[in-house]
PDB file of C-alpha atoms in Angstrom:
ATOM      1  CA  MET T   1      -5.117   9.308   8.767  1.00 89.00           C
ATOM      2  CA  ASP T   2      -8.375  10.814   6.921  1.00 94.00           C
ATOM      3  CA  GLU T   3     -11.199   8.590   5.628  1.00 95.00           C
ATOM      4  CA  GLN T   4     -10.031   8.983   1.842  1.00 97.00           C
ATOM      5  CA  ASP T   5      -6.503   7.774   2.935  1.00 97.00           C
ATOM      6  CA  PHE T   6      -7.932   4.787   5.393  1.00 97.00           C
ATOM      7  CA  VAL T   7     -10.261   3.829   2.585  1.00 97.00           C
ATOM      8  CA  ARG T   8      -7.160   4.068  -0.141  1.00 98.00           C
ATOM      9  CA  THR T   9      -5.068   1.703   1.951  1.00 97.00           C
ATOM     10  CA  VAL T  10      -8.066  -0.545   2.589  1.00 97.00           C
ATOM     11  CA  ALA T  11      -8.473  -1.103  -1.368  1.00 97.00           C
ATOM     12  CA  GLU T  12      -4.492  -1.050  -2.011  1.00 97.00           C
ATOM     13  CA  ARG T  13      -4.175  -4.013   0.533  1.00 96.00           C
ATOM     14  CA  THR T  14      -7.272  -5.845  -0.292  1.00 95.00           C
ATOM     15  CA  GLY T  15      -7.320  -5.327  -4.279  1.00 95.00           C
ATOM     16  CA  LEU T  16     -10.752  -3.987  -4.323  1.00 95.00           C
ATOM     17  CA  SER T  17     -11.998  -0.808  -5.974  1.00 96.00           C
ATOM     18  CA  ARG T  18     -11.861   2.109  -4.086  1.00 96.00           C
ATOM     19  CA  GLN T  19     -16.348   2.001  -3.761  1.00 96.00           C
ATOM     20  CA  GLU T  20     -15.975  -1.844  -2.498  1.00 96.00           C
ATOM     21  CA  ALA T  21     -13.238  -0.808   0.126  1.00 97.00           C
ATOM     22  CA  GLY T  22     -15.221   2.375   1.218  1.00 97.00           C
ATOM     23  CA  ASP T  23     -18.602   0.086   1.498  1.00 97.00           C
ATOM     24  CA  LEU T  24     -16.422  -2.774   3.362  1.00 97.00           C
ATOM     25  CA  THR T  25     -14.821  -0.321   5.344  1.00 98.00           C
ATOM     26  CA  TRP T  26     -18.321   1.168   6.601  1.00 97.00           C
ATOM     27  CA  ALA T  27     -19.905  -2.069   6.805  1.00 98.00           C
ATOM     28  CA  THR T  28     -16.831  -3.459   9.033  1.00 98.00           C
ATOM     29  CA  LEU T  29     -17.090  -0.912  11.605  1.00 98.00           C
ATOM     30  CA  GLU T  30     -20.458  -0.735  11.840  1.00 97.00           C
ATOM     31  CA  THR T  31     -20.879  -4.209  12.307  1.00 97.00           C
ATOM     32  CA  LEU T  32     -17.729  -4.326  15.003  1.00 96.00           C
ATOM     33  CA  ALA T  33     -19.462  -1.642  17.086  1.00 96.00           C
ATOM     34  CA  HIS T  34     -22.568  -3.796  17.454  1.00 95.00           C
ATOM     35  CA  ARG T  35     -19.770  -5.744  19.963  1.00 94.00           C
ATOM     36  CA  LEU T  36     -18.380  -2.567  21.605  1.00 95.00           C
ATOM     37  CA  SER T  37     -19.853  -0.751  24.878  1.00 94.00           C
ATOM     38  CA  PRO T  38     -21.409   2.623  24.372  1.00 94.00           C
ATOM     39  CA  GLY T  39     -18.345   4.025  26.262  1.00 94.00           C
ATOM     40  CA  GLU T  40     -15.886   2.643  24.057  1.00 95.00           C
ATOM     41  CA  ALA T  41     -17.942   3.107  20.996  1.00 95.00           C
ATOM     42  CA  ARG T  42     -17.721   6.981  21.960  1.00 95.00           C
ATOM     43  CA  ASP T  43     -14.098   6.943  22.526  1.00 96.00           C
ATOM     44  CA  LEU T  44     -13.015   5.111  18.827  1.00 97.00           C
ATOM     45  CA  ILE T  45     -15.518   7.901  17.667  1.00 97.00           C
ATOM     46  CA  THR T  46     -13.424  10.500  18.630  1.00 97.00           C
ATOM     47  CA  GLU T  47     -10.238   9.078  16.994  1.00 96.00           C
ATOM     48  CA  LEU T  48     -11.649   8.620  13.977  1.00 97.00           C
ATOM     49  CA  PRO T  49     -12.581  10.971  11.013  1.00 94.00           C
ATOM     50  CA  GLU T  50     -16.087  11.953  10.691  1.00 93.00           C
ATOM     51  CA  GLY T  51     -17.354   9.679   8.019  1.00 92.00           C
ATOM     52  CA  LEU T  52     -15.822   6.548   9.873  1.00 97.00           C
ATOM     53  CA  ALA T  53     -17.014   8.193  13.049  1.00 97.00           C
ATOM     54  CA  GLU T  54     -20.400   7.939  11.217  1.00 97.00           C
ATOM     55  CA  ALA T  55     -20.188   4.255  10.797  1.00 96.00           C
ATOM     56  CA  VAL T  56     -19.285   3.395  14.210  1.00 97.00           C
ATOM     57  CA  ARG T  57     -22.380   5.602  15.422  1.00 96.00           C
ATOM     58  CA  ARG T  58     -24.836   3.801  13.206  1.00 94.00           C
ATOM     59  CA  GLY T  59     -23.873   0.463  14.912  1.00 94.00           C
ATOM     60  CA  THR T  60     -23.038   1.542  18.315  1.00 92.00           C
ATOM     61  CA  THR T  61     -26.413   0.245  20.574  1.00 88.00           C
ATOM     62  CA  ASP T  62     -27.042  -0.177  24.158  1.00 86.00           C
ATOM     63  CA  ARG T  63     -27.370  -3.857  24.437  1.00 88.00           C
ATOM     64  CA  ILE T  64     -23.975  -5.321  23.397  1.00 91.00           C
ATOM     65  CA  GLU T  65     -23.853  -8.298  21.078  1.00 91.00           C
ATOM     66  CA  ARG T  66     -21.826 -11.250  21.130  1.00 91.00           C
ATOM     67  CA  PHE T  67     -20.673 -12.895  17.945  1.00 93.00           C
ATOM     68  CA  GLY T  68     -17.597 -13.815  17.028  1.00 93.00           C
ATOM     69  CA  HIS T  69     -14.774 -12.923  13.751  1.00 94.00           C
ATOM     70  CA  HIS T  70     -16.485 -15.742  11.551  1.00 95.00           C
ATOM     71  CA  ASP T  71     -20.154 -13.890  12.099  1.00 96.00           C
ATOM     72  CA  SER T  72     -18.880 -10.604  11.593  1.00 96.00           C
ATOM     73  CA  VAL T  73     -17.310 -11.649   8.301  1.00 97.00           C
ATOM     74  CA  ARG T  74     -20.778 -12.923   7.284  1.00 97.00           C
ATOM     75  CA  ARG T  75     -22.642  -9.793   8.034  1.00 97.00           C
ATOM     76  CA  VAL T  76     -20.009  -7.719   6.299  1.00 97.00           C
ATOM     77  CA  ALA T  77     -20.521 -10.178   3.245  1.00 97.00           C
ATOM     78  CA  GLU T  78     -24.402  -9.837   3.259  1.00 96.00           C
ATOM     79  CA  ARG T  79     -24.088  -6.117   3.465  1.00 95.00           C
ATOM     80  CA  THR T  80     -21.548  -5.822   1.143  1.00 96.00           C
ATOM     81  CA  MET T  81     -22.240  -8.534  -1.404  1.00 94.00           C
ATOM     82  CA  LEU T  82     -18.811  -9.545  -1.532  1.00 95.00           C
ATOM     83  CA  LYS T  83     -17.903 -12.994  -1.055  1.00 95.00           C
ATOM     84  CA  GLU T  84     -16.934 -14.277   2.325  1.00 95.00           C
ATOM     85  CA  GLU T  85     -13.220 -14.722   1.425  1.00 95.00           C
ATOM     86  CA  GLU T  86     -13.370 -11.086   0.144  1.00 95.00           C
ATOM     87  CA  ALA T  87     -15.096 -10.103   3.359  1.00 96.00           C
ATOM     88  CA  ASP T  88     -12.662 -12.017   5.501  1.00 96.00           C
ATOM     89  CA  ARG T  89      -9.779 -10.395   4.072  1.00 95.00           C
ATOM     90  CA  GLY T  90     -11.450  -6.764   4.095  1.00 96.00           C
ATOM     91  CA  VAL T  91     -12.469  -7.211   8.054  1.00 96.00           C
ATOM     92  CA  ARG T  92      -8.949  -8.427   8.832  1.00 96.00           C
ATOM     93  CA  THR T  93      -7.514  -5.414   6.597  1.00 96.00           C
ATOM     94  CA  VAL T  94      -9.710  -2.979   7.649  1.00 97.00           C
ATOM     95  CA  LEU T  95      -8.524  -3.842  11.952  1.00 96.00           C
ATOM     96  CA  ALA T  96      -5.016  -3.466  10.783  1.00 96.00           C
ATOM     97  CA  VAL T  97      -5.462  -0.168   9.112  1.00 97.00           C
ATOM     98  CA  LEU T  98      -7.581   0.957  11.974  1.00 96.00           C
ATOM     99  CA  ARG T  99      -4.787  -0.147  14.267  1.00 96.00           C
ATOM    100  CA  GLU T 100      -2.607   2.457  12.348  1.00 96.00           C
ATOM    101  CA  ALA T 101      -5.206   5.046  12.322  1.00 96.00           C
ATOM    102  CA  ILE T 102      -5.793   5.366  16.173  1.00 97.00           C
ATOM    103  CA  SER T 103      -3.639   5.288  19.381  1.00 97.00           C
ATOM    104  CA  GLU T 104      -2.471   2.228  20.687  1.00 97.00           C
ATOM    105  CA  LYS T 105      -4.317   2.415  23.885  1.00 97.00           C
ATOM    106  CA  GLU T 106      -7.758   2.954  21.773  1.00 97.00           C
ATOM    107  CA  PHE T 107      -6.666   0.179  19.627  1.00 97.00           C
ATOM    108  CA  ASN T 108      -6.057  -2.151  22.562  1.00 96.00           C
ATOM    109  CA  ASP T 109      -9.272  -1.310  24.442  1.00 96.00           C
ATOM    110  CA  LEU T 110     -11.178  -1.930  21.025  1.00 95.00           C
ATOM    111  CA  MET T 111      -9.184  -5.416  20.852  1.00 95.00           C
ATOM    112  CA  SER T 112     -10.097  -6.046  24.432  1.00 94.00           C
ATOM    113  CA  GLN T 113     -14.041  -5.667  23.934  1.00 93.00           C
ATOM    114  CA  LEU T 114     -13.986  -7.703  20.460  1.00 94.00           C
ATOM    115  CA  GLY T 115     -12.141 -10.645  21.624  1.00 89.00           C
ATOM    116  CA  THR T 116      -9.317 -13.635  20.916  1.00 91.00           C
ATOM    117  CA  ASP T 117     -10.618 -14.627  17.785  1.00 91.00           C
ATOM    118  CA  PHE T 118     -10.607 -11.108  16.403  1.00 93.00           C
ATOM    119  CA  SER T 119      -7.127 -10.858  17.521  1.00 91.00           C
ATOM    120  CA  GLN T 120      -6.136 -14.154  16.134  1.00 91.00           C
ATOM    121  CA  ALA T 121      -7.387 -13.058  12.684  1.00 90.00           C
ATOM    122  CA  LEU T 122      -5.739  -9.673  12.887  1.00 87.00           C
ATOM    123  CA  GLU T 123      -2.632 -11.467  13.585  1.00 86.00           C
ATOM    124  CA  SER T 124      -3.129 -14.114  10.328  1.00 76.00           C
ATOM    125  CA  ALA T 125      -3.709 -10.730   8.698  1.00 65.00           C
ATOM    126  CA  GLY T 126      -0.054  -9.707   9.086  1.00 54.00           C
TER     127      GLY T 126
END
């Protein structure tokens, strides 16, 4: 799945414009990268198209931050100027599309680092 397909899918599933979906996707990937070890971020980057990989690169740090799904939604809402409900639906949707776009192994590795509340948020997204 290339970057345009990824963003188009997020837009269709959230009802956001393509611009909003692109901003949401970037903000979500950059925010989630703060939760990942540098090694996991590198692994994720290798499976993403370049534009989305850049969002992960920008969010990657040497120090893993600890925050849950709710805090990630708040951060994404602040960065995109979306309402928290829209950002929540958007973060869940980006995770769901990510599950379709990368290998099952990589997605499972990603989710193991993000934690239980992210898994529960994804499950509730359908």
